[in-house]
Short mmCIF file of C-alpha atoms and ligand atoms in Angstrom, two decimals:
data_model
loop_
_atom_site.label_atom_id
_atom_site.label_comp_id
_atom_site.label_asym_id
_atom_site.label_seq_id
_atom_site.Cartn_x
_atom_site.Cartn_y
_atom_site.Cartn_z
CA MET B 146 95.90 119.15 115.36
CA LEU B 147 99.27 119.91 113.70
CA SER B 148 101.62 121.85 115.87
CA ILE B 149 103.56 123.11 112.87
CA ASP B 150 102.85 126.24 110.87
CA ILE B 151 104.06 124.53 107.76
CA ASP B 152 103.98 127.48 105.40
CA ARG B 153 106.08 129.61 107.80
CA ALA B 154 108.47 126.72 108.42
CA LEU B 155 108.98 126.01 104.72
CA SER B 156 109.35 129.65 103.80
CA LEU B 157 112.96 129.17 104.94
CA ALA B 158 113.67 126.44 102.40
CA THR B 159 116.84 127.09 100.43
CA ASP B 160 117.21 124.33 97.81
CA LYS B 161 115.18 125.19 94.69
CA GLU B 162 115.60 121.64 93.41
CA ILE B 163 113.20 120.31 96.02
CA PHE B 164 110.56 123.05 95.80
CA PRO B 165 108.33 120.98 93.46
CA VAL B 166 108.73 118.02 95.83
CA ILE B 167 107.65 120.16 98.76
CA ASP B 168 104.55 121.19 96.78
CA LYS B 169 103.73 117.54 96.08
CA VAL B 170 103.97 116.61 99.73
CA LEU B 171 101.77 119.53 100.81
CA ASN B 172 99.19 118.60 98.20
CA GLY B 173 99.22 114.97 99.39
CA GLU B 174 100.60 113.69 96.09
CA ARG B 175 102.71 110.52 95.83
CA LEU B 176 106.46 111.04 95.27
CA SER B 177 108.33 109.57 92.29
CA PHE B 178 111.69 107.84 92.11
CA GLU B 179 113.30 111.11 90.92
CA ASP B 180 111.78 113.01 93.87
CA GLY B 181 113.30 110.52 96.32
CA VAL B 182 116.69 110.93 94.75
CA LYS B 183 116.42 114.71 94.92
CA LEU B 184 115.55 114.49 98.60
CA PHE B 185 118.55 112.34 99.33
CA ARG B 186 120.80 114.81 97.43
CA THR B 187 119.57 117.99 99.08
CA ASN B 188 121.74 119.71 101.70
CA ASP B 189 118.69 121.48 103.06
CA LEU B 190 118.44 119.06 105.92
CA LEU B 191 116.11 121.17 108.05
CA THR B 192 113.56 121.56 105.33
CA LEU B 193 113.68 117.81 104.67
CA GLY B 194 113.16 117.20 108.41
CA THR B 195 110.34 119.71 108.65
CA LEU B 196 108.56 118.15 105.69
CA ALA B 197 108.95 114.62 107.11
CA ASN B 198 107.87 115.65 110.55
CA TYR B 199 104.81 117.36 109.02
CA VAL B 200 103.83 114.03 107.37
CA THR B 201 104.50 112.09 110.65
CA GLU B 202 102.33 114.44 112.68
CA LYS B 203 99.54 114.20 110.13
CA LYS B 204 99.65 110.43 110.50
CA ASN B 205 100.39 109.98 114.21
CA GLY B 206 100.01 113.35 115.85
CA LYS B 207 102.70 114.03 118.44
CA TYR B 208 102.80 110.40 119.56
CA ALA B 209 106.13 108.61 119.55
CA TYR B 210 106.11 104.94 120.29
CA PHE B 211 108.25 102.41 122.16
CA VAL B 212 107.65 98.79 123.10
CA ILE B 213 108.85 96.73 126.03
CA ASN B 214 110.37 93.82 124.22
CA ARG B 215 113.17 91.34 124.17
CA GLN B 216 115.26 90.12 121.33
CA ILE B 217 116.09 86.39 121.39
CA ASN B 218 118.56 84.89 118.84
CA PRO B 219 118.29 81.08 119.37
CA THR B 220 121.49 80.27 117.39
CA ASN B 221 124.19 82.05 115.45
CA VAL B 222 125.08 78.96 113.42
CA CYS B 223 123.99 79.80 109.85
CA SER B 224 124.42 78.26 106.49
CA LEU B 225 124.26 81.64 104.70
CA ASP B 226 127.39 83.63 103.95
CA CYS B 227 126.38 87.31 104.30
CA LYS B 228 129.45 89.47 104.07
CA PHE B 229 128.11 92.20 106.34
CA CYS B 230 127.16 89.87 109.18
CA ALA B 231 129.37 89.68 112.26
CA PHE B 232 126.84 87.70 114.32
CA ALA B 233 126.67 84.33 112.47
CA THR B 234 129.23 81.59 111.92
CA MET B 235 128.96 78.86 109.35
CA ASP B 236 131.04 76.46 111.56
CA LYS B 237 129.18 74.94 114.46
CA ASN B 238 132.59 74.15 116.12
CA ASP B 239 133.64 77.79 116.01
CA PRO B 240 134.23 78.88 119.65
CA LYS B 241 131.73 81.73 119.16
CA ALA B 242 128.98 79.32 117.88
CA TYR B 243 126.04 78.82 120.23
CA GLU B 244 122.67 77.03 120.33
CA MET B 245 120.01 77.80 122.95
CA SER B 246 117.88 75.08 124.43
CA TYR B 247 114.04 75.49 124.61
CA ASP B 248 114.45 75.95 128.38
CA GLU B 249 116.84 78.81 127.90
CA ILE B 250 114.50 80.47 125.34
CA VAL B 251 111.49 80.06 127.72
CA GLU B 252 113.54 81.49 130.62
CA LYS B 253 114.52 84.50 128.55
CA ALA B 254 110.88 85.14 127.64
CA ARG B 255 109.80 84.62 131.23
CA TYR B 256 112.30 87.17 132.48
CA ALA B 257 111.19 89.62 129.75
CA ILE B 258 107.57 89.32 130.79
CA SER B 259 108.56 89.85 134.43
CA GLN B 260 110.04 93.18 133.23
CA GLY B 261 106.74 94.13 131.55
CA ALA B 262 107.51 92.90 127.98
CA SER B 263 104.60 92.44 125.59
CA GLU B 264 106.75 91.12 122.73
CA VAL B 265 109.58 88.75 122.00
CA HIS B 266 111.42 89.23 118.70
CA ILE B 267 113.06 85.99 117.62
CA VAL B 268 115.54 85.72 114.70
CA GLY B 269 118.66 83.66 114.26
CA GLY B 270 120.83 81.56 112.01
CA LEU B 271 119.70 78.98 109.41
CA HIS B 272 121.16 76.11 111.47
CA PRO B 273 122.23 73.26 109.14
CA ASP B 274 121.24 70.54 111.63
CA TRP B 275 117.90 71.94 112.83
CA SER B 276 114.69 70.76 111.16
CA PHE B 277 111.60 72.91 110.66
CA ASP B 278 110.12 71.11 113.65
CA VAL B 279 112.87 72.46 115.94
CA TYR B 280 111.84 75.97 114.97
CA LEU B 281 108.08 75.14 114.97
CA ASN B 282 108.28 73.63 118.47
CA MET B 283 110.03 76.74 119.74
CA ILE B 284 106.93 78.74 118.89
CA SER B 285 104.50 76.09 120.31
CA ILE B 286 106.43 75.86 123.58
CA LEU B 287 106.52 79.63 123.98
CA ARG B 288 102.84 79.86 123.22
CA LYS B 289 102.00 77.06 125.73
CA ASN B 290 103.93 78.89 128.43
CA PHE B 291 102.91 82.45 127.66
CA PRO B 292 99.39 82.63 126.13
CA ASN B 293 99.35 86.45 125.90
CA LEU B 294 102.85 87.15 124.68
CA HIS B 295 103.18 88.56 121.12
CA ILE B 296 105.61 86.35 119.26
CA LYS B 297 107.26 88.19 116.42
CA ALA B 298 109.54 85.66 114.90
CA PHE B 299 111.44 84.51 111.83
CA THR B 300 112.34 86.69 108.87
CA ALA B 301 111.33 85.96 105.31
CA VAL B 302 114.81 84.41 104.88
CA GLU B 303 114.00 81.85 107.64
CA ILE B 304 110.58 81.13 106.14
CA ASP B 305 112.19 80.38 102.85
CA TYR B 306 114.71 78.04 104.65
CA PHE B 307 111.87 76.28 106.54
CA SER B 308 110.12 75.69 103.21
CA LYS B 309 113.28 74.15 101.77
CA LEU B 310 113.85 72.03 104.88
CA SER B 311 110.33 70.68 105.05
CA GLY B 312 109.24 70.53 101.46
CA LEU B 313 106.21 72.64 102.38
CA SER B 314 105.10 75.74 100.43
CA TYR B 315 105.55 79.18 102.00
CA GLU B 316 101.82 79.25 102.63
CA GLU B 317 101.97 75.88 104.49
CA VAL B 318 105.00 76.97 106.54
CA LEU B 319 103.37 80.21 107.58
CA THR B 320 100.09 78.52 108.36
CA LYS B 321 101.77 75.92 110.64
CA LEU B 322 103.72 78.63 112.45
CA LYS B 323 100.54 80.71 112.84
CA GLU B 324 98.72 77.64 114.22
CA ALA B 325 101.60 77.05 116.64
CA GLY B 326 101.25 80.63 118.03
CA LEU B 327 103.23 82.95 115.76
CA ASN B 328 101.76 86.48 115.74
CA SER B 329 103.87 88.44 113.24
CA LEU B 330 107.04 88.52 111.15
CA PRO B 331 109.99 90.85 111.70
CA GLY B 332 111.49 92.73 108.81
CA GLY B 333 115.10 91.47 108.75
CA GLY B 334 116.71 90.04 105.69
CA ALA B 335 115.60 92.75 103.27
CA GLU B 336 119.05 94.35 103.16
CA ILE B 337 118.96 96.28 99.84
CA PHE B 338 116.81 94.80 97.16
CA SER B 339 119.19 95.69 94.27
CA PRO B 340 120.55 92.41 92.77
CA ARG B 341 123.86 94.26 92.19
CA VAL B 342 124.27 94.94 95.89
CA ARG B 343 123.03 91.59 96.99
CA ARG B 344 125.66 89.83 94.87
CA ILE B 345 128.29 91.75 96.83
CA ILE B 346 126.91 91.70 100.37
CA ALA B 347 124.63 88.68 100.59
CA PRO B 348 125.27 86.39 97.56
CA THR B 349 123.49 83.30 98.97
CA LYS B 350 120.43 85.01 100.48
CA ILE B 351 116.98 85.02 98.80
CA GLY B 352 116.32 87.92 96.49
CA TRP B 353 113.75 90.75 96.86
CA LYS B 354 111.01 88.94 94.97
CA LYS B 355 110.89 86.03 97.44
CA TYR B 356 111.29 88.39 100.41
CA LEU B 357 108.25 90.39 99.36
CA GLU B 358 106.29 87.33 98.23
CA ILE B 359 106.64 85.88 101.75
CA HIS B 360 105.58 89.09 103.47
CA LYS B 361 102.58 89.53 101.16
CA LEU B 362 101.55 85.95 101.77
CA ALA B 363 101.90 86.44 105.54
CA HIS B 364 99.65 89.52 105.26
CA LYS B 365 97.07 87.58 103.32
CA LEU B 366 97.07 84.92 106.13
CA GLY B 367 96.41 87.68 108.66
CA LEU B 368 99.88 88.13 110.01
CA HIS B 369 101.27 91.63 110.11
CA SER B 370 104.98 92.32 109.56
CA THR B 371 107.63 94.99 109.59
CA THR B 372 110.14 95.70 106.88
CA THR B 373 113.67 96.99 106.78
CA MET B 374 116.49 98.40 104.68
CA LEU B 375 120.20 97.99 105.51
CA TYR B 376 121.97 101.19 104.35
CA GLY B 377 125.44 102.73 104.58
CA HIS B 378 127.56 100.10 102.80
CA VAL B 379 128.00 99.74 98.99
CA GLU B 380 124.54 100.84 97.84
CA THR B 381 123.71 104.07 95.96
CA VAL B 382 120.92 106.49 96.95
CA GLU B 383 119.15 105.37 93.77
CA GLU B 384 119.10 101.82 95.10
CA ARG B 385 117.75 102.96 98.42
CA VAL B 386 114.87 104.79 96.72
CA ASP B 387 114.18 101.82 94.49
CA HIS B 388 114.06 99.61 97.59
CA MET B 389 111.55 101.92 99.19
CA LEU B 390 109.35 101.99 96.09
CA LYS B 391 109.23 98.19 95.96
CA ILE B 392 108.03 98.11 99.55
CA ARG B 393 105.47 100.85 98.73
CA GLU B 394 104.11 98.77 95.86
CA ALA B 395 103.80 95.66 98.02
CA GLN B 396 102.05 97.68 100.72
CA ASP B 397 99.57 98.96 98.13
CA GLU B 398 98.58 95.38 97.58
CA THR B 399 98.26 94.11 101.14
CA GLY B 400 98.56 96.95 103.66
CA GLY B 401 100.22 94.55 106.10
CA PHE B 402 103.45 96.34 106.93
CA THR B 403 103.14 98.16 110.22
CA CYS B 404 106.50 99.89 110.14
CA PHE B 405 109.64 100.56 108.05
CA ILE B 406 113.03 100.36 109.77
CA PRO B 407 116.13 101.75 108.13
CA LEU B 408 119.04 99.76 109.63
CA ALA B 409 122.38 101.60 109.68
CA TYR B 410 125.25 99.33 108.64
CA GLN B 411 127.70 98.51 111.49
CA PRO B 412 131.15 97.85 109.96
CA GLU B 413 133.22 95.77 112.38
CA ASN B 414 134.17 92.06 112.44
CA ASN B 415 132.81 91.25 108.98
CA GLU B 416 134.06 90.64 105.44
CA LEU B 417 132.93 93.90 103.83
CA ASN B 418 135.90 96.22 103.57
CA ILE B 419 134.12 99.29 104.91
CA THR B 420 135.64 100.81 107.94
CA ASP B 421 133.20 103.65 108.79
CA HIS B 422 129.87 103.79 110.58
CA THR B 423 127.10 105.89 109.01
CA HIS B 424 126.97 109.51 110.23
CA GLY B 425 124.23 111.72 111.53
CA VAL B 426 123.22 113.62 108.37
CA ASP B 427 122.83 110.37 106.39
CA ASP B 428 120.93 108.73 109.17
CA LEU B 429 118.47 111.60 109.44
CA LYS B 430 118.12 111.98 105.66
CA THR B 431 117.35 108.23 105.39
CA ILE B 432 114.66 108.43 108.09
CA ALA B 433 113.12 111.56 106.49
CA VAL B 434 113.15 110.26 102.91
CA SER B 435 111.63 106.93 104.12
CA ARG B 436 108.78 108.86 105.76
CA LEU B 437 108.16 110.86 102.59
CA MET B 438 108.42 108.01 100.08
CA LEU B 439 106.49 105.41 102.05
CA ASP B 440 103.22 107.26 102.25
CA ASN B 441 101.26 104.05 102.89
CA VAL B 442 103.38 102.68 105.75
CA PRO B 443 101.99 103.87 109.04
CA HIS B 444 105.20 104.05 111.16
CA ILE B 445 108.92 104.75 110.65
CA LYS B 446 111.32 103.42 113.28
CA ALA B 447 114.48 105.20 114.54
CA TYR B 448 116.24 102.10 115.78
CA TRP B 449 118.37 103.44 118.58
CA VAL B 450 120.54 100.27 118.62
CA MET B 451 122.01 101.06 115.18
CA ILE B 452 121.95 104.86 114.99
CA GLY B 453 122.56 105.52 118.70
CA GLU B 454 120.29 107.16 121.18
CA LYS B 455 121.22 110.70 120.21
CA ILE B 456 120.43 110.50 116.53
CA ALA B 457 117.38 108.33 117.21
CA GLN B 458 116.06 111.07 119.49
CA VAL B 459 116.64 113.81 116.89
CA ALA B 460 115.11 111.49 114.23
CA LEU B 461 111.79 111.87 116.13
CA ASN B 462 111.63 115.34 114.49
CA PHE B 463 112.76 114.03 111.10
CA GLY B 464 109.93 111.70 110.30
CA ALA B 465 110.28 108.80 112.80
CA ASP B 466 107.57 108.12 115.30
CA ASP B 467 108.94 104.93 116.90
CA MET B 468 112.10 103.96 118.76
CA ASP B 469 111.66 100.21 118.92
CA GLY B 470 112.10 99.23 122.59
CA THR B 471 114.01 97.95 125.58
CA VAL B 472 115.40 95.06 123.47
CA MET B 473 117.14 93.58 126.58
CA GLU B 474 119.82 91.58 124.71
CA GLU B 475 121.00 92.85 121.34
CA LYS B 476 123.66 90.77 119.55
CA ILE B 477 123.50 91.35 115.78
CA ALA B 478 124.54 94.99 115.74
CA HIS B 479 126.87 94.75 118.71
CA PHE B 480 128.91 91.89 117.27
CA ALA B 481 129.41 94.27 114.36
CA GLY B 482 130.60 97.18 116.46
CA ALA B 483 127.43 99.12 117.49
CA LYS B 484 128.38 101.74 120.12
CA SER B 485 124.93 101.93 121.67
CA PRO B 486 124.01 100.01 124.88
CA THR B 487 122.71 96.41 124.42
CA GLN B 488 119.49 97.22 126.19
CA GLN B 489 117.46 100.24 127.22
CA GLN B 490 115.38 101.15 130.25
CA LYS B 491 111.87 102.19 129.64
CA GLU B 492 112.35 105.40 131.68
CA LYS B 493 115.18 106.35 129.38
CA LEU B 494 113.04 105.88 126.23
CA ILE B 495 110.34 108.01 127.81
CA ARG B 496 112.84 110.73 128.61
CA LEU B 497 114.34 110.71 125.10
CA ILE B 498 110.91 110.99 123.54
CA LYS B 499 109.74 113.79 125.89
CA GLU B 500 112.90 115.81 125.34
CA ALA B 501 112.16 115.56 121.59
CA GLY B 502 108.82 117.33 122.20
CA LYS B 503 106.74 114.23 121.50
CA ILE B 504 104.30 112.24 123.65
CA PRO B 505 105.66 108.83 124.68
CA VAL B 506 103.32 105.92 124.08
CA GLU B 507 104.08 102.40 125.23
CA ARG B 508 102.66 100.28 122.39
CA ASP B 509 102.17 96.62 121.63
CA THR B 510 103.59 95.14 118.44
CA LEU B 511 100.57 96.26 116.45
CA TYR B 512 100.69 99.84 117.73
CA ASN B 513 97.74 99.50 120.10
CA HIS B 514 98.34 101.94 122.97
CA ILE B 515 99.24 100.27 126.30
CA ARG B 516 100.04 103.52 128.12
CA VAL B 517 100.30 107.21 127.06
CA TYR B 518 102.73 109.33 129.04
CA GLU B 519 101.07 112.70 128.58
O1 LIG V 653 118.44 91.11 108.76
C1 LIG V 653 123.04 92.31 110.11
C2 LIG V 653 120.87 93.46 109.88
C3 LIG V 653 118.96 92.64 110.60
C4 LIG V 653 124.43 93.98 110.33
O2 LIG V 653 111.40 94.10 112.43
C5 LIG V 653 123.09 94.38 110.27
O3 LIG V 653 110.97 95.48 114.05
C6 LIG V 653 123.78 96.54 110.47
O4 LIG V 653 115.98 93.10 111.18
N1 LIG V 653 125.10 96.16 110.51
C7 LIG V 653 118.34 92.03 111.86
N2 LIG V 653 122.74 95.71 110.32
C8 LIG V 653 117.71 93.12 112.69
C9 LIG V 653 116.35 93.51 112.22
C10 LIG V 653 115.45 94.29 113.06
C11 LIG V 653 115.92 95.02 114.12
C12 LIG V 653 115.03 95.75 114.91
C13 LIG V 653 113.69 95.66 114.70
C14 LIG V 653 113.21 94.92 113.67
C15 LIG V 653 111.75 94.83 113.35
C16 LIG V 653 114.13 94.21 112.80
O5 LIG V 653 120.09 93.29 111.03
C17 LIG V 653 119.50 91.67 109.54
C18 LIG V 653 120.33 92.54 108.81
O6 LIG V 653 119.62 93.30 107.87
N3 LIG V 653 122.30 93.38 110.11
N4 LIG V 653 124.39 92.62 110.24
C19 LIG V 653 125.42 94.89 110.42
N5 LIG V 653 126.68 94.53 110.38
#
């Protein structure tokens, strides 16, 4: 049951430019590239939010999800040279370089499980001295120790690297990882698909075609994945909409993406000359437009780490229905100046969701309900 009287809510809309887009959404029609750009350009933020919230509630009712999870970043030594990244170093002798042992990784996972975690989310650098087997064994060892833990690990960028290291095809790499115990892929590495932007911010990273090829292949092998978009740097709104449409097209083919996560760019300690964080209006618009454009992606995540708890909470009425989770040890955004905490208590997530007027649901990685906090 929708809690919104949508006609009454939308009777207050002020921007004539988006009236036809509103009609399309209410009629369940798919939005075009031009519609997405208009939505980004509107100043009628409340109408945009109302419309996105309407779509969210049609898909997920009043549920808003969180997961008890832990991020583990096994190394920050990386052979890529992404200009926005403050986490990685190319030099393994850099004082900030680190490598975790298998024991350390297992202990981190063990602690997470003792705190109720159902998921570990593992991503890290493309270490020039590690073979594919080093990464593969990481998964086998975790699986041996924790038979029920959901292991969400390795972005498409890492999968491409493993393929280069091992001489195996993407399909063979994914199959080996799956056999070792991998359950799903995280969405990192997407950045912005536009080749123009990639040349500036991530010149040595794989392009969008390979990123989506790997995700689609993973889906065909029975692995689900999430997908992301890094915004708030040198991209245009047109490039954001184009990024969303490419994801929508891939999702039409496989249906394997569970969630879309807009990642707000954090500007510190990196080589891009941008000094400002994203602001609230842009964060909320990006969440709302994502919800409206990606009609075939079940969930939209307001990642509190990058947009802060306050905007993430408001985003739950602007199209988001997920806050990610407890995270326990966040490095990537915090090395780059994120102002949020590095971890979150479950109780706090429940409170943020309840205050937003939604029903908190502890989920597993695939959005099965673990506990509903009515
Ligand atoms: O791929 C790196 C981004 C990503 C910065 O799949 C930055 O559920 C902002 O993908 N400012 C890793 N972002 C994090 C990620 C993620 C996070 C939470 C959930 C999921 C999921 C995925 O972080 C990287 C890159 O796109 N990133 N540096 C920065 N300065």
